[in-house]
Amino acid sequence: MARRLDQVQSTVWAIQQALRLRDDQLPAFLKRHASCLIFKPERIGQTLQTVAELLAVPVKSEEVQEVVMVCDERLFTINPAMLSQLVSFFCEEFGGGQHAARTALKNGVYRVSADTMRARAVELKAMLGWTENELNQGVTANPMILTKKPFTVVSNIQKLQAHSFSSAQALHVRASRPSIAGYDWSSTANKEKLTYLRHVLQLSQAELSSRPELLGASLARIIGPRSEFLYACKRINLDTSLAVSRSLSIITRLSDANFAARFNNLSASPPLVYDDQFKRHWQQRWTFLVCEMGLSYADICACRLLLQTSLLNTLAPRWHFLILLETAETDFKAADHLTALATLSDEQFAQAFSSASMGLVYDPNFLHCARGNLCRFCQ
């Protein structure tokens, strides 16, 4: 049934008030939970109250906001009473208390019935040879396992072995962190994560299998930005991969707030602060280096300063300039000048690469035009 604009606005207003969302947070919420706009404010309130009760916190708490912002997009489409019933069943069946409720909500375990959850758990236990404790540990750490068919989970373990993990190593990973069985190791994101761990952080197969928490962490949200932050702070030395794997296995267990409190360096020049902006800038630079510049992991490792270079002010406009030179001069290769791109001042870069005869001058006018054309990478 279609709703009038004023009715939709009343729902949006109710959501913003209940979750205490800032105006800049609202677009991200609506992008994930667009389906909530078909419901009246009363129904939205019932769902949020249910989430709060499952987490055992007040409905206006930051924890409710944090969980709802990342919940499965079907959160508001399920009847609140059924939501409560399914998440409560999950917690009672597999243990874990409020922590299990939190992961169940985030991963959308309520997409399947209680009977389906129980049946899949039994199959997984038999097919993977899990003990009762391993089963409970696996499904509470990654409830998504129960939203997949058991043979898919078993296939994921086999795909992990296809990435040069021995049978013994794959079994150790599975036993140490059963939730790994729920990850699709043929996906682009997971293959990129493995490549980053091996080539950028230079970790061996043995180190990866002995620290499966690294395999379970997100490259874009945790491994990439946190490892680069520690590298910038000189807290890790990439010449000693064992120390790197130990450091990362510790930091993957910290929340963003605790990581920042432990490693921020405000006395540095400029200050090193781990926040949403640092993470966003790392993700933008990494995407630009790999997708736009087409650099290999070996190229990036050879010039790590690229990962600490401003994308909008330096990396993107200078790369664009070098590509223009490559187009104009057949013997010129932009990729041969990565160190200069990352280390020279604007004046030095202009002196080294400007070509008046070809009408290519790296000056404020070029920078202004280039930034206008390339700001799409910084959104």
mmCIF file of C-alpha atoms in Angstrom:
data_model
loop_
_atom_site.group_PDB
_atom_site.id
_atom_site.type_symbol
_atom_site.label_atom_id
_atom_site.label_comp_id
_atom_site.label_asym_id
_atom_site.label_seq_id
_atom_site.Cartn_x
_atom_site.Cartn_y
_atom_site.Cartn_z
ATOM 1 C CA MET A 1 0.000 0.000 0.000
ATOM 2 C CA ALA A 2 1.335 3.424 -0.997
ATOM 3 C CA ARG A 3 1.954 5.931 1.788
ATOM 4 C CA ARG A 4 1.614 9.687 1.633
ATOM 5 C CA LEU A 5 4.765 11.787 1.871
ATOM 6 C CA ASP A 6 3.780 13.175 5.272
ATOM 7 C CA GLN A 7 3.329 9.604 6.570
ATOM 8 C CA VAL A 8 6.801 8.621 5.368
ATOM 9 C CA GLN A 9 8.224 11.759 6.953
ATOM 10 C CA SER A 10 6.587 10.884 10.268
ATOM 11 C CA THR A 11 8.290 7.468 10.177
ATOM 12 C CA VAL A 12 11.674 9.045 9.408
ATOM 13 C CA TRP A 13 11.240 11.554 12.221
ATOM 14 C CA ALA A 14 10.260 8.780 14.660
ATOM 15 C CA ILE A 15 13.333 6.734 13.724
ATOM 16 C CA GLN A 16 15.657 9.701 14.092
ATOM 17 C CA GLN A 17 14.243 10.569 17.492
ATOM 18 C CA ALA A 18 14.220 6.996 18.806
ATOM 19 C CA LEU A 19 17.782 6.216 17.740
ATOM 20 C CA ARG A 20 19.071 9.756 18.277
ATOM 21 C CA LEU A 21 20.540 9.773 14.774
ATOM 22 C CA ARG A 22 22.408 12.823 13.544
ATOM 23 C CA ASP A 23 21.377 14.236 10.183
ATOM 24 C CA ASP A 24 24.587 12.894 8.623
ATOM 25 C CA GLN A 25 23.824 9.377 9.904
ATOM 26 C CA LEU A 26 20.306 9.244 8.484
ATOM 27 C CA PRO A 27 21.242 8.560 4.807
ATOM 28 C CA ALA A 28 23.332 5.508 5.770
ATOM 29 C CA PHE A 29 20.481 4.194 7.921
ATOM 30 C CA LEU A 30 17.879 4.642 5.176
ATOM 31 C CA LYS A 31 20.164 3.085 2.575
ATOM 32 C CA ARG A 32 20.327 -0.089 4.651
ATOM 33 C CA HIS A 33 16.778 -0.052 6.012
ATOM 34 C CA ALA A 34 14.718 1.529 3.218
ATOM 35 C CA SER A 35 12.001 -1.060 3.851
ATOM 36 C CA CYS A 36 11.192 0.545 7.208
ATOM 37 C CA LEU A 37 9.539 3.466 5.394
ATOM 38 C CA ILE A 38 6.477 1.362 4.591
ATOM 39 C CA PHE A 39 5.666 0.990 8.291
ATOM 40 C CA LYS A 40 4.002 3.321 10.755
ATOM 41 C CA PRO A 41 6.058 4.873 13.578
ATOM 42 C CA GLU A 42 4.320 2.575 16.090
ATOM 43 C CA ARG A 43 5.631 -0.540 14.325
ATOM 44 C CA ILE A 44 9.136 0.930 14.128
ATOM 45 C CA GLY A 45 8.996 1.683 17.843
ATOM 46 C CA GLN A 46 7.980 -1.911 18.616
ATOM 47 C CA THR A 47 10.939 -3.280 16.641
ATOM 48 C CA LEU A 48 13.413 -0.959 18.363
ATOM 49 C CA GLN A 49 11.962 -1.849 21.761
ATOM 50 C CA THR A 50 12.395 -5.532 20.936
ATOM 51 C CA VAL A 51 16.031 -4.983 19.957
ATOM 52 C CA ALA A 52 16.639 -3.098 23.215
ATOM 53 C CA GLU A 53 15.055 -5.876 25.285
ATOM 54 C CA LEU A 54 17.150 -8.532 23.548
ATOM 55 C CA LEU A 55 20.302 -6.522 24.285
ATOM 56 C CA ALA A 56 19.105 -5.719 27.823
ATOM 57 C CA VAL A 57 19.723 -1.974 27.360
ATOM 58 C CA PRO A 58 17.490 1.135 27.108
ATOM 59 C CA VAL A 59 16.010 1.765 23.676
ATOM 60 C CA LYS A 60 17.797 5.123 23.372
ATOM 61 C CA SER A 61 21.203 3.669 24.228
ATOM 62 C CA GLU A 62 24.175 3.945 21.878
ATOM 63 C CA GLU A 63 24.330 0.151 21.705
ATOM 64 C CA VAL A 64 20.881 -0.082 20.104
ATOM 65 C CA GLN A 65 21.859 2.570 17.567
ATOM 66 C CA GLU A 66 25.147 0.812 16.784
ATOM 67 C CA VAL A 67 23.503 -2.600 16.299
ATOM 68 C CA VAL A 68 20.569 -1.351 14.226
ATOM 69 C CA MET A 69 22.883 0.626 11.912
ATOM 70 C CA VAL A 70 24.604 -2.600 10.830
ATOM 71 C CA CYS A 71 21.746 -5.099 11.172
ATOM 72 C CA ASP A 72 20.521 -7.225 8.317
ATOM 73 C CA GLU A 73 18.264 -5.123 6.083
ATOM 74 C CA ARG A 74 15.246 -7.306 6.889
ATOM 75 C CA LEU A 75 15.201 -6.264 10.541
ATOM 76 C CA PHE A 76 12.118 -4.050 10.224
ATOM 77 C CA THR A 77 10.194 -6.369 7.919
ATOM 78 C CA ILE A 78 9.854 -9.171 10.459
ATOM 79 C CA ASN A 79 7.129 -9.083 13.085
ATOM 80 C CA PRO A 80 8.654 -7.811 16.372
ATOM 81 C CA ALA A 81 7.229 -10.742 18.346
ATOM 82 C CA MET A 82 8.740 -13.228 15.863
ATOM 83 C CA LEU A 83 12.048 -11.332 15.970
ATOM 84 C CA SER A 84 12.142 -11.706 19.739
ATOM 85 C CA GLN A 85 11.210 -15.378 19.546
ATOM 86 C CA LEU A 86 13.872 -16.320 16.980
ATOM 87 C CA VAL A 87 16.753 -14.398 18.564
ATOM 88 C CA SER A 88 15.808 -15.698 22.016
ATOM 89 C CA PHE A 89 15.725 -19.256 20.648
ATOM 90 C CA PHE A 90 19.184 -18.767 19.150
ATOM 91 C CA CYS A 91 20.617 -17.564 22.472
ATOM 92 C CA GLU A 92 18.980 -20.347 24.476
ATOM 93 C CA GLU A 93 19.944 -23.081 22.015
ATOM 94 C CA PHE A 94 23.589 -22.100 21.501
ATOM 95 C CA GLY A 95 24.416 -19.945 24.541
ATOM 96 C CA GLY A 96 26.221 -16.646 24.674
ATOM 97 C CA GLY A 97 23.743 -14.305 26.373
ATOM 98 C CA GLN A 98 23.556 -10.678 25.234
ATOM 99 C CA HIS A 99 26.712 -11.059 23.144
ATOM 100 C CA ALA A 100 25.032 -13.830 21.149
ATOM 101 C CA ALA A 101 21.907 -11.679 20.779
ATOM 102 C CA ARG A 102 24.044 -8.876 19.402
ATOM 103 C CA THR A 103 25.731 -11.056 16.759
ATOM 104 C CA ALA A 104 22.417 -12.760 15.916
ATOM 105 C CA LEU A 105 20.775 -9.399 15.240
ATOM 106 C CA LYS A 106 23.690 -8.107 13.198
ATOM 107 C CA ASN A 107 23.889 -11.250 11.062
ATOM 108 C CA GLY A 108 20.162 -11.702 10.482
ATOM 109 C CA VAL A 109 19.753 -15.140 12.022
ATOM 110 C CA TYR A 110 16.034 -14.318 12.209
ATOM 111 C CA ARG A 111 15.807 -14.985 8.471
ATOM 112 C CA VAL A 112 15.379 -18.695 9.173
ATOM 113 C CA SER A 113 12.950 -20.536 11.435
ATOM 114 C CA ALA A 114 13.885 -22.148 14.753
ATOM 115 C CA ASP A 115 13.374 -25.622 13.263
ATOM 116 C CA THR A 116 15.724 -24.782 10.379
ATOM 117 C CA MET A 117 18.374 -23.478 12.768
ATOM 118 C CA ARG A 118 18.242 -26.633 14.841
ATOM 119 C CA ALA A 119 18.286 -28.974 11.823
ATOM 120 C CA ARG A 120 21.238 -27.185 10.191
ATOM 121 C CA ALA A 121 23.174 -27.201 13.452
ATOM 122 C CA VAL A 122 22.749 -30.972 13.721
ATOM 123 C CA GLU A 123 23.912 -31.462 10.111
ATOM 124 C CA LEU A 124 26.930 -29.210 10.556
ATOM 125 C CA LYS A 125 27.983 -31.016 13.691
ATOM 126 C CA ALA A 126 27.890 -34.335 11.870
ATOM 127 C CA MET A 127 29.480 -33.172 8.587
ATOM 128 C CA LEU A 128 32.341 -31.252 10.214
ATOM 129 C CA GLY A 129 32.880 -33.559 13.150
ATOM 130 C CA TRP A 130 32.341 -30.728 15.627
ATOM 131 C CA THR A 131 31.908 -31.272 19.328
ATOM 132 C CA GLU A 132 28.953 -29.611 21.017
ATOM 133 C CA ASN A 133 31.248 -26.872 22.268
ATOM 134 C CA GLU A 134 32.733 -26.273 18.805
ATOM 135 C CA LEU A 135 29.238 -26.080 17.338
ATOM 136 C CA ASN A 136 28.122 -23.500 19.896
ATOM 137 C CA GLN A 137 31.312 -21.511 19.472
ATOM 138 C CA GLY A 138 31.021 -21.541 15.699
ATOM 139 C CA VAL A 139 27.395 -20.450 15.398
ATOM 140 C CA THR A 140 27.541 -17.789 18.135
ATOM 141 C CA ALA A 141 30.691 -16.251 16.604
ATOM 142 C CA ASN A 142 29.188 -16.312 13.108
ATOM 143 C CA PRO A 143 25.400 -16.849 13.117
ATOM 144 C CA MET A 144 25.440 -16.497 9.332
ATOM 145 C CA ILE A 145 26.457 -20.176 9.297
ATOM 146 C CA LEU A 146 22.862 -21.111 10.122
ATOM 147 C CA THR A 147 21.493 -19.020 7.253
ATOM 148 C CA LYS A 148 23.459 -21.152 4.774
ATOM 149 C CA LYS A 149 22.891 -24.746 3.736
ATOM 150 C CA PRO A 150 25.325 -27.104 5.520
ATOM 151 C CA PHE A 151 27.003 -28.310 2.322
ATOM 152 C CA THR A 152 27.870 -24.662 1.539
ATOM 153 C CA VAL A 153 29.686 -24.338 4.849
ATOM 154 C CA VAL A 154 31.635 -27.546 4.213
ATOM 155 C CA SER A 155 32.477 -26.265 0.734
ATOM 156 C CA ASN A 156 33.903 -23.085 2.278
ATOM 157 C CA ILE A 157 36.405 -25.160 4.260
ATOM 158 C CA GLN A 158 37.460 -26.897 1.046
ATOM 159 C CA LYS A 159 37.872 -23.501 -0.657
ATOM 160 C CA LEU A 160 40.193 -22.418 2.147
ATOM 161 C CA GLN A 161 42.380 -25.443 1.434
ATOM 162 C CA ALA A 162 42.467 -24.367 -2.212
ATOM 163 C CA HIS A 163 44.437 -21.274 -1.079
ATOM 164 C CA SER A 164 47.490 -23.432 -0.317
ATOM 165 C CA PHE A 165 46.456 -24.305 3.237
ATOM 166 C CA SER A 166 47.281 -27.904 4.042
ATOM 167 C CA SER A 167 44.579 -30.175 5.402
ATOM 168 C CA ALA A 168 46.159 -29.932 8.842
ATOM 169 C CA GLN A 169 46.268 -26.124 8.678
ATOM 170 C CA ALA A 170 42.655 -25.855 7.474
ATOM 171 C CA LEU A 171 41.530 -28.199 10.253
ATOM 172 C CA HIS A 172 43.464 -26.154 12.823
ATOM 173 C CA VAL A 173 41.853 -22.930 11.605
ATOM 174 C CA ARG A 174 38.419 -24.527 11.717
ATOM 175 C CA ALA A 175 38.985 -25.927 15.201
ATOM 176 C CA SER A 176 40.461 -22.688 16.581
ATOM 177 C CA ARG A 177 37.835 -20.441 15.034
ATOM 178 C CA PRO A 178 34.792 -22.442 13.892
ATOM 179 C CA SER A 179 33.096 -19.327 12.477
ATOM 180 C CA ILE A 180 35.669 -19.391 9.625
ATOM 181 C CA ALA A 181 33.582 -22.220 8.148
ATOM 182 C CA GLY A 182 30.927 -19.661 7.293
ATOM 183 C CA TYR A 183 33.204 -17.537 5.072
ATOM 184 C CA ASP A 184 33.257 -17.979 1.297
ATOM 185 C CA TRP A 185 36.953 -18.203 0.434
ATOM 186 C CA SER A 186 36.274 -17.917 -3.281
ATOM 187 C CA SER A 187 34.813 -14.404 -2.856
ATOM 188 C CA THR A 188 36.775 -11.424 -4.147
ATOM 189 C CA ALA A 189 36.883 -9.790 -0.706
ATOM 190 C CA ASN A 190 38.353 -12.840 1.036
ATOM 191 C CA LYS A 191 40.847 -13.541 -1.745
ATOM 192 C CA GLU A 192 42.013 -9.925 -1.556
ATOM 193 C CA LYS A 193 42.354 -10.221 2.225
ATOM 194 C CA LEU A 194 44.541 -13.327 1.908
ATOM 195 C CA THR A 195 46.711 -11.627 -0.703
ATOM 196 C CA TYR A 196 47.113 -8.560 1.514
ATOM 197 C CA LEU A 197 48.084 -10.656 4.538
ATOM 198 C CA ARG A 198 50.603 -12.664 2.543
ATOM 199 C CA HIS A 199 52.179 -10.023 0.326
ATOM 200 C CA VAL A 200 51.710 -6.644 2.003
ATOM 201 C CA LEU A 201 52.109 -7.851 5.595
ATOM 202 C CA GLN A 202 54.376 -10.718 4.465
ATOM 203 C CA LEU A 203 52.788 -13.389 6.672
ATOM 204 C CA SER A 204 53.474 -17.056 5.989
ATOM 205 C CA GLN A 205 50.877 -19.816 5.719
ATOM 206 C CA ALA A 206 51.992 -21.126 9.111
ATOM 207 C CA GLU A 207 51.525 -17.702 10.728
ATOM 208 C CA LEU A 208 48.082 -17.285 9.197
ATOM 209 C CA SER A 209 46.885 -20.723 10.249
ATOM 210 C CA SER A 210 48.210 -20.213 13.788
ATOM 211 C CA ARG A 211 46.318 -16.902 14.114
ATOM 212 C CA PRO A 212 42.902 -17.517 12.512
ATOM 213 C CA GLU A 213 41.505 -14.315 14.052
ATOM 214 C CA LEU A 214 43.312 -12.499 11.214
ATOM 215 C CA LEU A 215 41.405 -14.567 8.652
ATOM 216 C CA GLY A 216 38.147 -13.625 10.339
ATOM 217 C CA ALA A 217 38.807 -9.864 10.375
ATOM 218 C CA SER A 218 37.714 -7.421 7.664
ATOM 219 C CA LEU A 219 40.458 -6.075 5.404
ATOM 220 C CA ALA A 220 38.704 -2.756 4.730
ATOM 221 C CA ARG A 221 37.522 -2.069 8.288
ATOM 222 C CA ILE A 222 40.251 -3.584 10.465
ATOM 223 C CA ILE A 223 43.342 -5.215 8.953
ATOM 224 C CA GLY A 224 44.194 -2.598 6.328
ATOM 225 C CA PRO A 225 43.715 0.661 8.230
ATOM 226 C CA ARG A 226 44.971 -0.692 11.572
ATOM 227 C CA SER A 227 48.137 -2.260 10.139
ATOM 228 C CA GLU A 228 48.884 0.949 8.230
ATOM 229 C CA PHE A 229 48.296 3.027 11.354
ATOM 230 C CA LEU A 230 50.690 0.861 13.372
ATOM 231 C CA TYR A 231 53.224 1.075 10.542
ATOM 232 C CA ALA A 232 52.935 4.875 10.488
ATOM 233 C CA CYS A 233 53.371 4.917 14.282
ATOM 234 C CA LYS A 234 56.419 2.626 13.923
ATOM 235 C CA ARG A 235 54.671 0.103 16.198
ATOM 236 C CA ILE A 236 55.265 -2.752 13.741
ATOM 237 C CA ASN A 237 58.268 -3.605 11.616
ATOM 238 C CA LEU A 238 57.444 -5.375 8.378
ATOM 239 C CA ASP A 239 60.886 -6.999 8.361
ATOM 240 C CA THR A 240 59.769 -9.273 11.197
ATOM 241 C CA SER A 241 56.569 -10.952 10.076
ATOM 242 C CA LEU A 242 56.159 -12.952 13.285
ATOM 243 C CA ALA A 243 55.970 -9.716 15.292
ATOM 244 C CA VAL A 244 53.469 -8.362 12.748
ATOM 245 C CA SER A 245 51.185 -11.379 13.082
ATOM 246 C CA ARG A 246 51.362 -11.207 16.878
ATOM 247 C CA SER A 247 50.589 -7.488 16.896
ATOM 248 C CA LEU A 248 47.663 -7.874 14.508
ATOM 249 C CA SER A 249 46.224 -10.856 16.366
ATOM 250 C CA ILE A 250 46.062 -8.619 19.432
ATOM 251 C CA ILE A 251 44.605 -5.549 17.752
ATOM 252 C CA THR A 252 41.881 -7.477 15.956
ATOM 253 C CA ARG A 253 40.350 -8.113 19.386
ATOM 254 C CA LEU A 254 40.163 -4.401 20.269
ATOM 255 C CA SER A 255 37.215 -2.149 19.546
ATOM 256 C CA ASP A 256 37.924 0.976 17.484
ATOM 257 C CA ALA A 257 37.711 3.105 20.633
ATOM 258 C CA ASN A 258 40.162 0.914 22.569
ATOM 259 C CA PHE A 259 42.546 0.707 19.611
ATOM 260 C CA ALA A 260 42.553 4.503 19.291
ATOM 261 C CA ALA A 261 43.035 4.988 23.037
ATOM 262 C CA ARG A 262 46.002 2.625 23.003
ATOM 263 C CA PHE A 263 47.817 3.758 19.858
ATOM 264 C CA ASN A 264 46.888 7.386 19.045
ATOM 265 C CA ASN A 265 49.955 9.617 18.985
ATOM 266 C CA LEU A 266 48.890 13.234 19.424
ATOM 267 C CA SER A 267 52.472 14.424 19.895
ATOM 268 C CA ALA A 268 53.471 13.336 16.380
ATOM 269 C CA SER A 269 53.716 15.911 13.595
ATOM 270 C CA PRO A 270 51.133 15.763 12.192
ATOM 271 C CA PRO A 271 49.200 14.020 15.005
ATOM 272 C CA LEU A 272 48.331 10.388 14.310
ATOM 273 C CA VAL A 273 44.680 9.808 15.171
ATOM 274 C CA TYR A 274 42.813 6.590 14.416
ATOM 275 C CA ASP A 275 39.226 7.540 13.658
ATOM 276 C CA ASP A 276 36.553 7.119 10.965
ATOM 277 C CA GLN A 277 38.344 9.631 8.755
ATOM 278 C CA PHE A 278 41.625 7.695 8.900
ATOM 279 C CA LYS A 279 39.819 4.448 8.003
ATOM 280 C CA ARG A 280 37.897 6.094 5.178
ATOM 281 C CA HIS A 281 41.035 7.649 3.714
ATOM 282 C CA TRP A 282 42.860 4.316 3.851
ATOM 283 C CA GLN A 283 40.011 2.601 1.998
ATOM 284 C CA GLN A 284 39.920 5.349 -0.647
ATOM 285 C CA ARG A 285 43.674 5.210 -1.219
ATOM 286 C CA TRP A 286 43.711 1.420 -1.396
ATOM 287 C CA THR A 287 40.890 1.363 -3.935
ATOM 288 C CA PHE A 288 42.647 4.019 -6.031
ATOM 289 C CA LEU A 289 46.007 2.225 -5.950
ATOM 290 C CA VAL A 290 44.584 -1.154 -6.911
ATOM 291 C CA CYS A 291 41.665 -0.276 -9.175
ATOM 292 C CA GLU A 292 42.582 3.073 -10.764
ATOM 293 C CA MET A 293 46.370 2.819 -10.888
ATOM 294 C CA GLY A 294 46.331 -0.943 -11.426
ATOM 295 C CA LEU A 295 49.273 -1.518 -9.092
ATOM 296 C CA SER A 296 50.208 -4.980 -7.929
ATOM 297 C CA TYR A 297 50.713 -5.784 -4.266
ATOM 298 C CA ALA A 298 54.463 -5.961 -4.977
ATOM 299 C CA ASP A 299 54.368 -2.409 -6.400
ATOM 300 C CA ILE A 300 52.607 -1.116 -3.288
ATOM 301 C CA CYS A 301 55.003 -2.957 -0.949
ATOM 302 C CA ALA A 302 57.980 -1.447 -2.799
ATOM 303 C CA CYS A 303 56.664 2.052 -2.101
ATOM 304 C CA ARG A 304 54.586 1.910 1.088
ATOM 305 C CA LEU A 305 54.527 5.709 1.322
ATOM 306 C CA LEU A 306 51.784 5.553 -1.319
ATOM 307 C CA LEU A 307 49.465 4.319 1.447
ATOM 308 C CA GLN A 308 50.190 7.438 3.503
ATOM 309 C CA THR A 309 49.879 9.952 0.665
ATOM 310 C CA SER A 310 46.891 12.294 0.453
ATOM 311 C CA LEU A 311 44.613 10.998 -2.289
ATOM 312 C CA LEU A 312 42.926 14.267 -3.264
ATOM 313 C CA ASN A 313 45.897 16.605 -2.782
ATOM 314 C CA THR A 314 48.746 14.457 -4.071
ATOM 315 C CA LEU A 315 48.160 10.883 -5.191
ATOM 316 C CA ALA A 316 45.265 11.332 -7.621
ATOM 317 C CA PRO A 317 46.345 14.592 -9.347
ATOM 318 C CA ARG A 318 49.974 13.493 -9.691
ATOM 319 C CA TRP A 319 48.996 10.116 -11.115
ATOM 320 C CA HIS A 320 46.671 11.852 -13.567
ATOM 321 C CA PHE A 321 49.550 14.134 -14.610
ATOM 322 C CA LEU A 322 51.935 11.202 -15.095
ATOM 323 C CA ILE A 323 49.353 9.393 -17.210
ATOM 324 C CA LEU A 324 49.051 12.484 -19.435
ATOM 325 C CA LEU A 325 52.838 12.421 -19.872
ATOM 326 C CA GLU A 326 52.727 8.697 -20.657
ATOM 327 C CA THR A 327 50.126 9.378 -23.333
ATOM 328 C CA ALA A 328 52.239 12.148 -24.857
ATOM 329 C CA GLU A 329 55.636 10.425 -24.653
ATOM 330 C CA THR A 330 55.892 6.847 -25.897
ATOM 331 C CA ASP A 331 59.003 6.084 -23.807
ATOM 332 C CA PHE A 332 57.561 7.453 -20.568
ATOM 333 C CA LYS A 333 55.958 5.038 -18.064
ATOM 334 C CA ALA A 334 53.966 6.505 -15.192
ATOM 335 C CA ALA A 335 54.471 3.414 -13.021
ATOM 336 C CA ASP A 336 58.255 3.937 -13.081
ATOM 337 C CA HIS A 337 57.910 7.086 -10.972
ATOM 338 C CA LEU A 338 55.941 5.944 -7.930
ATOM 339 C CA THR A 339 58.608 6.975 -5.422
ATOM 340 C CA ALA A 340 58.752 10.495 -6.860
ATOM 341 C CA LEU A 341 54.965 10.646 -6.830
ATOM 342 C CA ALA A 342 54.878 9.825 -3.115
ATOM 343 C CA THR A 343 57.900 11.719 -1.812
ATOM 344 C CA LEU A 344 58.540 14.924 -3.779
ATOM 345 C CA SER A 345 57.133 18.304 -2.816
ATOM 346 C CA ASP A 346 54.805 20.002 -5.297
ATOM 347 C CA GLU A 347 57.645 22.273 -6.424
ATOM 348 C CA GLN A 348 60.053 19.365 -6.888
ATOM 349 C CA PHE A 349 57.433 17.323 -8.730
ATOM 350 C CA ALA A 350 56.687 20.253 -11.058
ATOM 351 C CA GLN A 351 60.395 20.761 -11.796
ATOM 352 C CA ALA A 352 60.924 17.068 -12.492
ATOM 353 C CA PHE A 353 57.926 16.395 -14.729
ATOM 354 C CA SER A 354 56.443 19.593 -16.201
ATOM 355 C CA SER A 355 56.838 19.868 -19.976
ATOM 356 C CA ALA A 356 56.082 23.324 -21.360
ATOM 357 C CA SER A 357 56.674 22.122 -24.924
ATOM 358 C CA MET A 358 53.749 19.718 -24.575
ATOM 359 C CA GLY A 359 51.624 22.171 -22.636
ATOM 360 C CA LEU A 360 51.797 20.038 -19.482
ATOM 361 C CA VAL A 361 52.620 22.105 -16.420
ATOM 362 C CA TYR A 362 52.063 20.882 -12.877
ATOM 363 C CA ASP A 363 50.890 24.113 -11.255
ATOM 364 C CA PRO A 364 47.980 25.389 -9.115
ATOM 365 C CA ASN A 365 45.698 25.633 -12.161
ATOM 366 C CA PHE A 366 46.289 21.982 -13.038
ATOM 367 C CA LEU A 367 45.780 20.943 -9.402
ATOM 368 C CA HIS A 368 42.491 22.813 -9.195
ATOM 369 C CA CYS A 369 41.115 21.166 -12.352
ATOM 370 C CA ALA A 370 42.456 17.732 -11.415
ATOM 371 C CA ARG A 371 40.946 17.818 -7.927
ATOM 372 C CA GLY A 372 37.571 18.761 -9.384
ATOM 373 C CA ASN A 373 37.693 15.789 -11.759
ATOM 374 C CA LEU A 374 39.081 13.296 -9.269
ATOM 375 C CA CYS A 375 37.079 14.090 -6.125
ATOM 376 C CA ARG A 376 34.778 11.161 -7.011
ATOM 377 C CA PHE A 377 37.398 8.893 -5.444
ATOM 378 C CA CYS A 378 37.099 10.746 -2.153
ATOM 379 C CA GLN A 379 33.356 10.464 -1.653
#
